mmCIF file of C-alpha atoms and ligand atoms in Angstrom:
data_model
loop_
_atom_site.group_PDB
_atom_site.id
_atom_site.type_symbol
_atom_site.label_atom_id
_atom_site.label_comp_id
_atom_site.label_asym_id
_atom_site.label_seq_id
_atom_site.Cartn_x
_atom_site.Cartn_y
_atom_site.Cartn_z
ATOM 1 C CA MET E 227 0.000 0.000 0.000
ATOM 2 C CA SER E 228 1.238 3.479 -0.863
ATOM 3 C CA VAL E 229 2.567 5.692 1.944
ATOM 4 C CA ASN E 230 0.763 9.043 1.771
ATOM 5 C CA ILE E 231 2.925 12.048 2.586
ATOM 6 C CA LEU E 232 1.443 15.531 2.874
ATOM 7 C CA PHE E 233 3.786 18.496 2.442
ATOM 8 C CA ALA E 234 2.415 21.195 4.753
ATOM 9 C CA ALA E 235 4.824 24.121 4.911
ATOM 10 C CA HIS E 236 4.665 27.694 3.623
ATOM 11 C CA LYS E 237 3.562 27.415 -0.027
ATOM 12 C CA ASP E 238 6.811 28.959 -1.342
ATOM 13 C CA ARG E 239 8.718 25.984 0.042
ATOM 14 C CA TRP E 240 7.101 23.320 -2.161
ATOM 15 C CA ALA E 241 9.088 24.388 -5.234
ATOM 16 C CA GLN E 242 12.338 24.033 -3.257
ATOM 17 C CA TYR E 243 11.480 20.749 -1.581
ATOM 18 C CA GLU E 244 9.511 18.686 -4.075
ATOM 19 C CA THR E 245 12.446 17.398 -6.159
ATOM 20 C CA PRO E 246 14.829 16.747 -3.206
ATOM 21 C CA LEU E 247 12.053 14.960 -1.306
ATOM 22 C CA ARG E 248 11.138 12.757 -4.287
ATOM 23 C CA ARG E 249 14.821 11.959 -4.811
ATOM 24 C CA ALA E 250 15.296 11.018 -1.130
ATOM 25 C CA LEU E 251 12.056 8.996 -0.990
ATOM 26 C CA ASP E 252 12.962 7.167 -4.217
ATOM 27 C CA ALA E 253 16.307 6.285 -2.622
ATOM 28 C CA ILE E 254 14.668 4.534 0.347
ATOM 29 C CA GLY E 255 12.618 2.432 -2.051
ATOM 30 C CA ILE E 256 9.072 2.852 -0.735
ATOM 31 C CA ASP E 257 5.890 3.185 -2.739
ATOM 32 C CA TYR E 258 4.619 6.671 -1.876
ATOM 33 C CA ALA E 259 2.374 9.561 -2.852
ATOM 34 C CA LEU E 260 3.656 13.073 -2.057
ATOM 35 C CA SER E 261 1.465 16.139 -2.423
ATOM 36 C CA THR E 262 0.475 19.481 -0.901
ATOM 37 C CA ASP E 263 -3.171 18.432 -1.047
ATOM 38 C CA MET E 264 -4.512 15.142 0.317
ATOM 39 C CA GLU E 265 -7.656 13.875 1.945
ATOM 40 C CA PRO E 266 -6.720 14.179 5.678
ATOM 41 C CA GLY E 267 -8.041 10.734 6.650
ATOM 42 C CA GLY E 268 -5.537 9.020 4.305
ATOM 43 C CA VAL E 269 -2.350 10.855 5.329
ATOM 44 C CA ASP E 270 0.449 8.775 6.922
ATOM 45 C CA TYR E 271 3.118 11.460 7.436
ATOM 46 C CA ILE E 272 3.129 15.248 7.385
ATOM 47 C CA VAL E 273 6.306 17.060 6.364
ATOM 48 C CA TYR E 274 5.645 20.158 8.369
ATOM 49 C CA ALA E 275 6.530 23.758 9.068
ATOM 50 C CA PRO E 276 4.726 25.478 11.937
ATOM 51 C CA ASN E 277 3.726 28.424 9.693
ATOM 52 C CA SER E 278 1.708 26.149 7.376
ATOM 53 C CA ASP E 279 -2.091 26.246 7.062
ATOM 54 C CA VAL E 280 -2.353 22.928 8.942
ATOM 55 C CA GLN E 281 -2.934 23.809 12.593
ATOM 56 C CA ASP E 282 -5.644 21.280 13.502
ATOM 57 C CA PHE E 283 -4.356 17.710 13.289
ATOM 58 C CA THR E 284 -7.611 16.050 14.450
ATOM 59 C CA PRO E 285 -8.856 15.094 10.948
ATOM 60 C CA TYR E 286 -5.598 13.189 10.278
ATOM 61 C CA LYS E 287 -6.830 9.920 11.813
ATOM 62 C CA ARG E 288 -4.189 7.668 10.196
ATOM 63 C CA LEU E 289 -1.203 9.933 10.898
ATOM 64 C CA LYS E 290 1.971 8.132 12.040
ATOM 65 C CA ALA E 291 4.280 11.111 12.564
ATOM 66 C CA VAL E 292 4.765 14.827 11.906
ATOM 67 C CA LEU E 293 8.237 15.611 10.588
ATOM 68 C CA ASN E 294 9.251 19.214 11.172
ATOM 69 C CA LEU E 295 11.420 21.120 8.708
ATOM 70 C CA TRP E 296 12.574 23.512 11.448
ATOM 71 C CA ALA E 297 14.866 22.954 14.443
ATOM 72 C CA GLY E 298 12.767 25.288 16.615
ATOM 73 C CA VAL E 299 9.462 23.754 17.741
ATOM 74 C CA GLU E 300 8.205 26.236 20.355
ATOM 75 C CA SER E 301 4.885 26.976 18.629
ATOM 76 C CA ALA E 302 4.029 23.456 17.408
ATOM 77 C CA VAL E 303 4.893 21.838 20.734
ATOM 78 C CA LYS E 304 1.981 23.711 22.324
ATOM 79 C CA ASN E 305 -0.556 22.441 19.758
ATOM 80 C CA PRO E 306 -2.926 20.144 21.708
ATOM 81 C CA THR E 307 -4.121 18.438 18.502
ATOM 82 C CA LEU E 308 -0.588 17.268 17.611
ATOM 83 C CA THR E 309 -0.472 14.008 19.568
ATOM 84 C CA VAL E 310 1.451 11.661 17.229
ATOM 85 C CA PRO E 311 5.279 11.379 17.303
ATOM 86 C CA PHE E 312 6.726 14.784 16.373
ATOM 87 C CA ALA E 313 10.307 15.007 15.067
ATOM 88 C CA ARG E 314 12.286 18.236 14.817
ATOM 89 C CA MET E 315 14.926 18.911 12.174
ATOM 90 C CA VAL E 316 18.542 17.951 12.785
ATOM 91 C CA ASP E 317 20.264 18.521 9.453
ATOM 92 C CA ASP E 318 23.995 18.117 10.035
ATOM 93 C CA GLU E 319 25.124 18.781 6.467
ATOM 94 C CA GLY E 320 22.963 21.878 5.970
ATOM 95 C CA LEU E 321 21.427 23.597 8.999
ATOM 96 C CA THR E 322 24.177 22.628 11.460
ATOM 97 C CA GLN E 323 27.016 23.405 9.056
ATOM 98 C CA GLY E 324 25.450 26.812 8.297
ATOM 99 C CA MET E 325 25.156 27.583 12.013
ATOM 100 C CA VAL E 326 28.759 26.569 12.668
ATOM 101 C CA GLU E 327 29.937 28.929 9.913
ATOM 102 C CA TRP E 328 27.787 31.819 11.198
ATOM 103 C CA VAL E 329 28.815 31.369 14.834
ATOM 104 C CA VAL E 330 32.522 30.948 14.033
ATOM 105 C CA GLY E 331 32.409 33.991 11.732
ATOM 106 C CA HIS E 332 30.778 36.269 14.295
ATOM 107 C CA THR E 333 32.976 34.947 17.107
ATOM 108 C CA LEU E 334 36.120 35.659 15.075
ATOM 109 C CA ARG E 335 34.849 39.146 14.184
ATOM 110 C CA HIS E 336 34.780 40.043 17.873
ATOM 111 C CA HIS E 337 37.822 38.009 18.889
ATOM 112 C CA LEU E 338 40.003 39.689 16.247
ATOM 113 C CA GLY E 339 38.446 43.147 16.676
ATOM 114 C CA MET E 340 37.843 43.294 12.924
ATOM 115 C CA ASP E 341 35.474 46.279 13.087
ATOM 116 C CA ALA E 342 38.264 48.666 14.105
ATOM 117 C CA HIS E 343 40.004 48.172 10.758
ATOM 118 C CA ILE E 344 37.028 47.612 8.475
ATOM 119 C CA VAL E 345 35.505 51.005 9.357
ATOM 120 C CA ASN E 346 38.330 53.421 10.232
ATOM 121 C CA PRO E 347 37.375 56.896 9.005
ATOM 122 C CA ASP E 348 40.086 58.621 11.106
ATOM 123 C CA CYS E 349 42.853 56.440 9.586
ATOM 124 C CA GLU E 350 43.932 55.368 13.059
ATOM 125 C CA TRP E 351 47.096 53.233 13.178
ATOM 126 C CA ALA E 352 46.229 51.234 16.309
ATOM 127 C CA ALA E 353 48.903 48.543 16.116
ATOM 128 C CA LYS E 354 47.685 46.182 18.804
ATOM 129 C CA ALA E 355 47.471 42.508 17.893
ATOM 130 C CA PRO E 356 44.495 40.547 19.242
ATOM 131 C CA PRO E 357 45.045 37.699 21.708
ATOM 132 C CA ILE E 358 45.229 34.169 20.345
ATOM 133 C CA ALA E 359 42.182 31.943 20.730
ATOM 134 C CA ALA E 360 43.706 30.065 23.690
ATOM 135 C CA ASP E 361 43.456 33.306 25.701
ATOM 136 C CA ARG E 362 39.771 33.939 24.877
ATOM 137 C CA PRO E 363 37.338 31.713 26.825
ATOM 138 C CA VAL E 364 34.087 31.178 24.950
ATOM 139 C CA GLY E 365 30.807 29.861 26.377
ATOM 140 C CA LEU E 366 27.792 28.220 24.811
ATOM 141 C CA LEU E 367 24.381 28.065 26.456
ATOM 142 C CA GLY E 368 22.783 25.024 24.819
ATOM 143 C CA LEU E 369 24.775 21.910 23.917
ATOM 144 C CA GLY E 370 22.358 20.255 21.517
ATOM 145 C CA ALA E 371 22.829 19.529 17.826
ATOM 146 C CA LEU E 372 23.842 23.118 17.068
ATOM 147 C CA GLY E 373 25.595 24.149 20.288
ATOM 148 C CA THR E 374 27.795 21.054 20.327
ATOM 149 C CA ALA E 375 28.858 21.449 16.693
ATOM 150 C CA CYS E 376 29.637 25.156 17.179
ATOM 151 C CA GLY E 377 31.509 24.475 20.425
ATOM 152 C CA GLN E 378 33.621 21.768 18.837
ATOM 153 C CA ALA E 379 34.479 23.980 15.857
ATOM 154 C CA LEU E 380 35.565 26.780 18.213
ATOM 155 C CA SER E 381 37.529 24.304 20.317
ATOM 156 C CA ASP E 382 39.277 23.052 17.158
ATOM 157 C CA LEU E 383 40.358 26.664 16.528
ATOM 158 C CA GLY E 384 41.941 26.738 19.979
ATOM 159 C CA PHE E 385 39.322 28.567 22.071
ATOM 160 C CA PRO E 386 38.769 27.215 25.583
ATOM 161 C CA VAL E 387 35.064 26.306 25.340
ATOM 162 C CA SER E 388 32.628 25.763 28.179
ATOM 163 C CA GLY E 389 28.948 24.990 27.733
ATOM 164 C CA TRP E 390 25.707 24.597 29.619
ATOM 165 C CA ALA E 391 22.841 22.163 29.053
ATOM 166 C CA ARG E 392 19.868 20.866 31.037
ATOM 167 C CA THR E 393 21.410 17.441 31.614
ATOM 168 C CA PRO E 394 25.022 16.378 32.366
ATOM 169 C CA LYS E 395 27.190 15.753 29.305
ATOM 170 C CA SER E 396 30.642 14.650 28.285
ATOM 171 C CA ILE E 397 31.694 16.216 24.978
ATOM 172 C CA ASP E 398 35.196 16.256 23.458
ATOM 173 C CA GLY E 399 36.644 19.776 23.473
ATOM 174 C CA ILE E 400 33.911 21.290 25.664
ATOM 175 C CA THR E 401 33.803 21.620 29.455
ATOM 176 C CA ALA E 402 30.131 20.903 30.022
ATOM 177 C CA TYR E 403 28.033 22.162 32.928
ATOM 178 C CA HIS E 404 24.409 21.908 33.954
ATOM 179 C CA GLY E 405 22.237 23.301 36.733
ATOM 180 C CA LYS E 406 22.211 26.785 38.254
ATOM 181 C CA ASP E 407 25.818 26.614 39.509
ATOM 182 C CA GLY E 408 26.903 25.373 36.104
ATOM 183 C CA LEU E 409 25.309 28.380 34.431
ATOM 184 C CA GLN E 410 27.199 30.665 36.786
ATOM 185 C CA SER E 411 30.514 28.954 35.934
ATOM 186 C CA VAL E 412 29.966 29.460 32.211
ATOM 187 C CA LEU E 413 28.848 33.074 32.569
ATOM 188 C CA GLU E 414 31.719 34.079 34.870
ATOM 189 C CA THR E 415 34.394 32.887 32.465
ATOM 190 C CA SER E 416 32.993 33.585 28.998
ATOM 191 C CA GLN E 417 34.431 36.589 27.185
ATOM 192 C CA ILE E 418 32.204 35.623 24.261
ATOM 193 C CA LEU E 419 28.865 33.958 25.048
ATOM 194 C CA ILE E 420 26.755 32.242 22.377
ATOM 195 C CA LEU E 421 23.089 31.386 22.979
ATOM 196 C CA LEU E 422 21.800 28.199 21.347
ATOM 197 C CA LEU E 423 19.030 27.241 23.747
ATOM 198 C CA PRO E 424 15.512 26.497 22.532
ATOM 199 C CA SER E 425 12.620 28.757 23.489
ATOM 200 C CA THR E 426 10.793 27.122 26.418
ATOM 201 C CA PRO E 427 9.179 28.451 29.598
ATOM 202 C CA GLU E 428 12.372 27.422 31.482
ATOM 203 C CA THR E 429 14.808 29.206 29.139
ATOM 204 C CA GLU E 430 12.853 32.484 28.887
ATOM 205 C CA ASN E 431 14.977 35.420 30.125
ATOM 206 C CA THR E 432 18.016 33.242 30.869
ATOM 207 C CA ILE E 433 19.943 36.423 30.084
ATOM 208 C CA ASN E 434 18.664 38.982 32.601
ATOM 209 C CA ALA E 435 20.101 41.651 34.909
ATOM 210 C CA GLU E 436 21.299 39.059 37.409
ATOM 211 C CA THR E 437 23.019 36.750 34.894
ATOM 212 C CA LEU E 438 24.491 39.652 32.890
ATOM 213 C CA ALA E 439 26.092 40.948 36.092
ATOM 214 C CA LEU E 440 28.045 37.665 36.373
ATOM 215 C CA MET E 441 29.752 38.117 33.004
ATOM 216 C CA PRO E 442 33.238 39.592 32.542
ATOM 217 C CA LYS E 443 33.150 43.342 31.889
ATOM 218 C CA GLY E 444 32.970 44.063 28.167
ATOM 219 C CA ALA E 445 31.908 40.505 27.243
ATOM 220 C CA ILE E 446 30.342 39.841 23.854
ATOM 221 C CA LEU E 447 26.912 38.249 23.503
ATOM 222 C CA ILE E 448 25.923 36.401 20.306
ATOM 223 C CA ASN E 449 22.341 35.161 20.034
ATOM 224 C CA PRO E 450 21.326 32.900 17.142
ATOM 225 C CA GLY E 451 18.999 30.916 19.503
ATOM 226 C CA ARG E 452 15.704 32.665 20.170
ATOM 227 C CA GLY E 453 14.672 36.203 21.158
ATOM 228 C CA THR E 454 12.895 35.002 24.312
ATOM 229 C CA LEU E 455 16.228 33.954 25.861
ATOM 230 C CA ILE E 456 17.048 37.613 26.554
ATOM 231 C CA GLU E 457 15.319 40.154 28.782
ATOM 232 C CA ASP E 458 15.799 43.031 26.340
ATOM 233 C CA ALA E 459 15.670 45.942 28.817
ATOM 234 C CA ALA E 460 18.374 44.280 30.930
ATOM 235 C CA LEU E 461 20.614 43.726 27.893
ATOM 236 C CA LEU E 462 20.198 47.330 26.732
ATOM 237 C CA ALA E 463 21.124 48.536 30.240
ATOM 238 C CA ALA E 464 24.180 46.234 30.269
ATOM 239 C CA LEU E 465 25.246 47.574 26.861
ATOM 240 C CA ASP E 466 24.843 51.155 28.100
ATOM 241 C CA ASN E 467 26.906 50.605 31.244
ATOM 242 C CA GLY E 468 29.630 48.610 29.430
ATOM 243 C CA ARG E 469 29.051 45.257 31.162
ATOM 244 C CA ILE E 470 28.369 43.923 27.672
ATOM 245 C CA GLY E 471 30.711 45.283 25.023
ATOM 246 C CA HIS E 472 28.680 44.224 21.990
ATOM 247 C CA ALA E 473 25.637 42.094 21.198
ATOM 248 C CA THR E 474 25.175 40.377 17.845
ATOM 249 C CA LEU E 475 21.522 39.396 17.658
ATOM 250 C CA ASP E 476 19.923 37.242 14.958
ATOM 251 C CA VAL E 477 16.600 36.467 16.656
ATOM 252 C CA PHE E 478 14.047 38.644 18.422
ATOM 253 C CA ARG E 479 10.772 38.453 20.314
ATOM 254 C CA THR E 480 9.078 40.190 17.377
ATOM 255 C CA GLU E 481 10.277 39.398 13.849
ATOM 256 C CA PRO E 482 10.838 41.295 11.641
ATOM 257 C CA LEU E 483 12.375 43.541 14.310
ATOM 258 C CA PRO E 484 10.181 46.713 14.363
ATOM 259 C CA ALA E 485 11.831 49.788 12.817
ATOM 260 C CA ASP E 486 11.636 51.706 16.109
ATOM 261 C CA ASP E 487 13.328 48.983 18.181
ATOM 262 C CA PRO E 488 16.323 50.407 20.085
ATOM 263 C CA TYR E 489 18.500 47.487 18.961
ATOM 264 C CA TRP E 490 18.576 48.907 15.420
ATOM 265 C CA THR E 491 20.306 52.122 16.466
ATOM 266 C CA HIS E 492 22.375 51.039 19.451
ATOM 267 C CA PRO E 493 26.068 51.590 18.551
ATOM 268 C CA ASN E 494 27.104 48.329 20.204
ATOM 269 C CA VAL E 495 24.476 46.071 18.676
ATOM 270 C CA THR E 496 24.594 44.213 15.369
ATOM 271 C CA VAL E 497 21.198 43.082 14.107
ATOM 272 C CA THR E 498 21.051 40.247 11.584
ATOM 273 C CA PRO E 499 17.599 39.294 10.235
ATOM 274 C CA HIS E 500 17.233 35.659 11.410
ATOM 275 C CA VAL E 501 19.726 34.427 8.857
ATOM 276 C CA ALA E 502 22.139 32.458 11.049
ATOM 277 C CA SER E 503 21.170 29.221 9.365
ATOM 278 C CA GLU E 504 18.294 27.444 7.727
ATOM 279 C CA THR E 505 17.314 23.946 6.719
ATOM 280 C CA ARG E 506 18.738 23.069 3.270
ATOM 281 C CA PRO E 507 16.350 21.051 1.085
ATOM 282 C CA PRO E 508 18.701 18.304 -0.254
ATOM 283 C CA SER E 509 20.094 17.258 3.147
ATOM 284 C CA ALA E 510 16.849 17.919 5.064
ATOM 285 C CA ALA E 511 14.942 15.763 2.559
ATOM 286 C CA ARG E 512 17.279 12.858 3.346
ATOM 287 C CA VAL E 513 16.606 13.303 7.086
ATOM 288 C CA ILE E 514 12.828 13.288 6.448
ATOM 289 C CA ALA E 515 13.054 10.207 4.196
ATOM 290 C CA GLU E 516 15.130 8.336 6.784
ATOM 291 C CA ASN E 517 12.450 8.969 9.413
ATOM 292 C CA ILE E 518 9.727 7.723 7.047
ATOM 293 C CA ARG E 519 11.814 4.629 6.328
ATOM 294 C CA ARG E 520 12.130 4.055 10.075
ATOM 295 C CA GLY E 521 8.396 4.529 10.612
ATOM 296 C CA GLU E 522 7.583 2.004 7.896
ATOM 297 C CA ALA E 523 10.170 -0.478 9.241
ATOM 298 C CA GLY E 524 8.834 -0.171 12.793
ATOM 299 C CA GLU E 525 12.103 1.392 13.994
ATOM 300 C CA PRO E 526 12.196 4.335 16.431
ATOM 301 C CA PHE E 527 12.014 7.810 14.864
ATOM 302 C CA LEU E 528 15.056 10.086 15.062
ATOM 303 C CA HIS E 529 15.035 13.532 16.736
ATOM 304 C CA LEU E 530 11.716 13.203 18.553
ATOM 305 C CA VAL E 531 10.541 16.276 20.463
ATOM 306 C CA ASP E 532 10.126 15.831 24.231
ATOM 307 C CA ARG E 533 6.789 17.585 24.702
ATOM 308 C CA ASP E 534 7.208 17.853 28.486
ATOM 309 C CA ALA E 535 10.603 19.564 28.123
ATOM 310 C CA GLY E 536 9.236 21.677 25.248
ATOM 311 C CA TYR E 537 12.031 21.004 22.742
HETATM 312 P P1 NAP O 796 18.617 20.908 20.640
HETATM 313 O O1 NAP O 796 19.446 19.860 19.976
HETATM 314 O O2 NAP O 796 17.241 20.553 21.128
HETATM 315 O O3 NAP O 796 19.487 21.455 21.875
HETATM 316 C C1 NAP O 796 18.969 22.289 22.845
HETATM 317 C C2 NAP O 796 20.006 22.434 23.956
HETATM 318 O O4 NAP O 796 19.494 23.337 24.949
HETATM 319 C C3 NAP O 796 20.292 21.109 24.664
HETATM 320 O O5 NAP O 796 21.651 21.009 25.004
HETATM 321 C C4 NAP O 796 19.441 21.227 25.936
HETATM 322 O O6 NAP O 796 19.932 20.489 27.033
HETATM 323 C C5 NAP O 796 19.579 22.700 26.224
HETATM 324 N N1 NAP O 796 18.491 23.156 27.095
HETATM 325 C C6 NAP O 796 17.149 23.107 26.866
HETATM 326 N N2 NAP O 796 16.472 23.579 27.928
HETATM 327 C C7 NAP O 796 17.413 23.927 28.855
HETATM 328 C C8 NAP O 796 17.357 24.464 30.161
HETATM 329 N N3 NAP O 796 16.184 24.742 30.750
HETATM 330 N N4 NAP O 796 18.512 24.672 30.810
HETATM 331 C C9 NAP O 796 19.715 24.391 30.257
HETATM 332 N N5 NAP O 796 19.838 23.878 28.995
HETATM 333 C C10 NAP O 796 18.705 23.661 28.309
HETATM 334 O O7 NAP O 796 18.446 22.174 19.721
HETATM 335 P P2 NAP O 796 19.380 22.656 18.500
HETATM 336 O O8 NAP O 796 19.071 21.885 17.278
HETATM 337 O O9 NAP O 796 20.778 22.704 18.970
HETATM 338 O O10 NAP O 796 18.799 24.123 18.280
HETATM 339 C C11 NAP O 796 18.862 25.102 19.309
HETATM 340 C C12 NAP O 796 17.995 26.280 18.940
HETATM 341 O O11 NAP O 796 18.613 27.044 17.907
HETATM 342 C C13 NAP O 796 16.623 25.932 18.354
HETATM 343 O O12 NAP O 796 15.696 25.599 19.356
HETATM 344 C C14 NAP O 796 16.250 27.204 17.658
HETATM 345 O O13 NAP O 796 15.588 28.030 18.591
HETATM 346 C C15 NAP O 796 17.603 27.851 17.306
HETATM 347 N N6 NAP O 796 17.850 27.932 15.852
HETATM 348 C C16 NAP O 796 18.070 29.152 15.304
HETATM 349 C C17 NAP O 796 18.339 29.269 13.955
HETATM 350 C C18 NAP O 796 18.637 30.609 13.338
HETATM 351 O O14 NAP O 796 18.742 30.728 12.122
HETATM 352 N N7 NAP O 796 18.812 31.666 14.121
HETATM 353 C C19 NAP O 796 18.368 28.129 13.149
HETATM 354 C C20 NAP O 796 18.138 26.894 13.730
HETATM 355 C C21 NAP O 796 17.876 26.797 15.095
HETATM 356 P P3 NAP O 796 20.018 18.878 26.983
HETATM 357 O O15 NAP O 796 21.130 18.575 26.007
HETATM 358 O O16 NAP O 796 20.387 18.523 28.385
HETATM 359 O O17 NAP O 796 18.685 18.377 26.521
#
């Protein structure tokens, strides 16, 4: 019997995903139908993005799993009609690689002090070499698929890397902490702090007046995680009083960031428009197809969301 797969993402995405998905599904050798329009009662799998028109999963009586195209699941995880196994996207070759490149690039910008020479209208000859990576401790809040890969890349460059997760971990190249004391250890030592936590009720405002006060004076904050991780008024105050030297922010509570938001004009803030990384269709399609193969073979799905934890 044919496996019926509904593609339910923003309509612009179908053109990008149809061919890679067909190629990946052909490669796993199942008999399937793939479409953006199917009778709900016959659908086996939904390839999903939370901004799609499908918000009520109750008519999908035969559904075996919902396979998310995004890493972030904060909106879908709250959907009470989504009760079947729900997998998030872990796309090592595309999404993760893109995030590693973005994080390493922005870390090196601050580590090397590149701005001073890229924009130098007064022709200042400030001949002061930056420290080497070994003298620049870097911290990562979040040691999941993205945080671990970024931390290991920074460690490979020579940075001393510490990281914080919800559960204890042992990761090559990263000194891993958990718990409240663990957070304090990471914050106290990190000259550059990168946020790669998911947005959950527990992670909201992880960066607040109290935690910012623990950081070394002039530390750099880089946030490609989620806007909710930061209490914005506290960060702006820390930027104004010099506790934080610069913040590079890719994600915000409201996106697009409103034109009158103070982040746009703050001299020590770089705003990037949620471009740190995205799922790439060829590699993401292979991840989706592998999960469908597993579902059909009765094997456990990869990358399942823990609804209680919210990520
Ligand atoms: P992930 O694999 O689920 O990892 C999440 C990490 O956060 C895990 O290490 C987890 O700890 C930790 N964590 C969760 N709740 C915590 C808490 N209360 N206290 C301490 N640590 C906590 O997620 P990912 O794939 O790395 O993605 C991370 C986030 O990046 C996504 O949720 C999304 O918001 C964001 N993202 C942004 C972009 C962009 O373009 N800006 C692109 C993709 C993703 P455990 O390991 O102990 O579970």
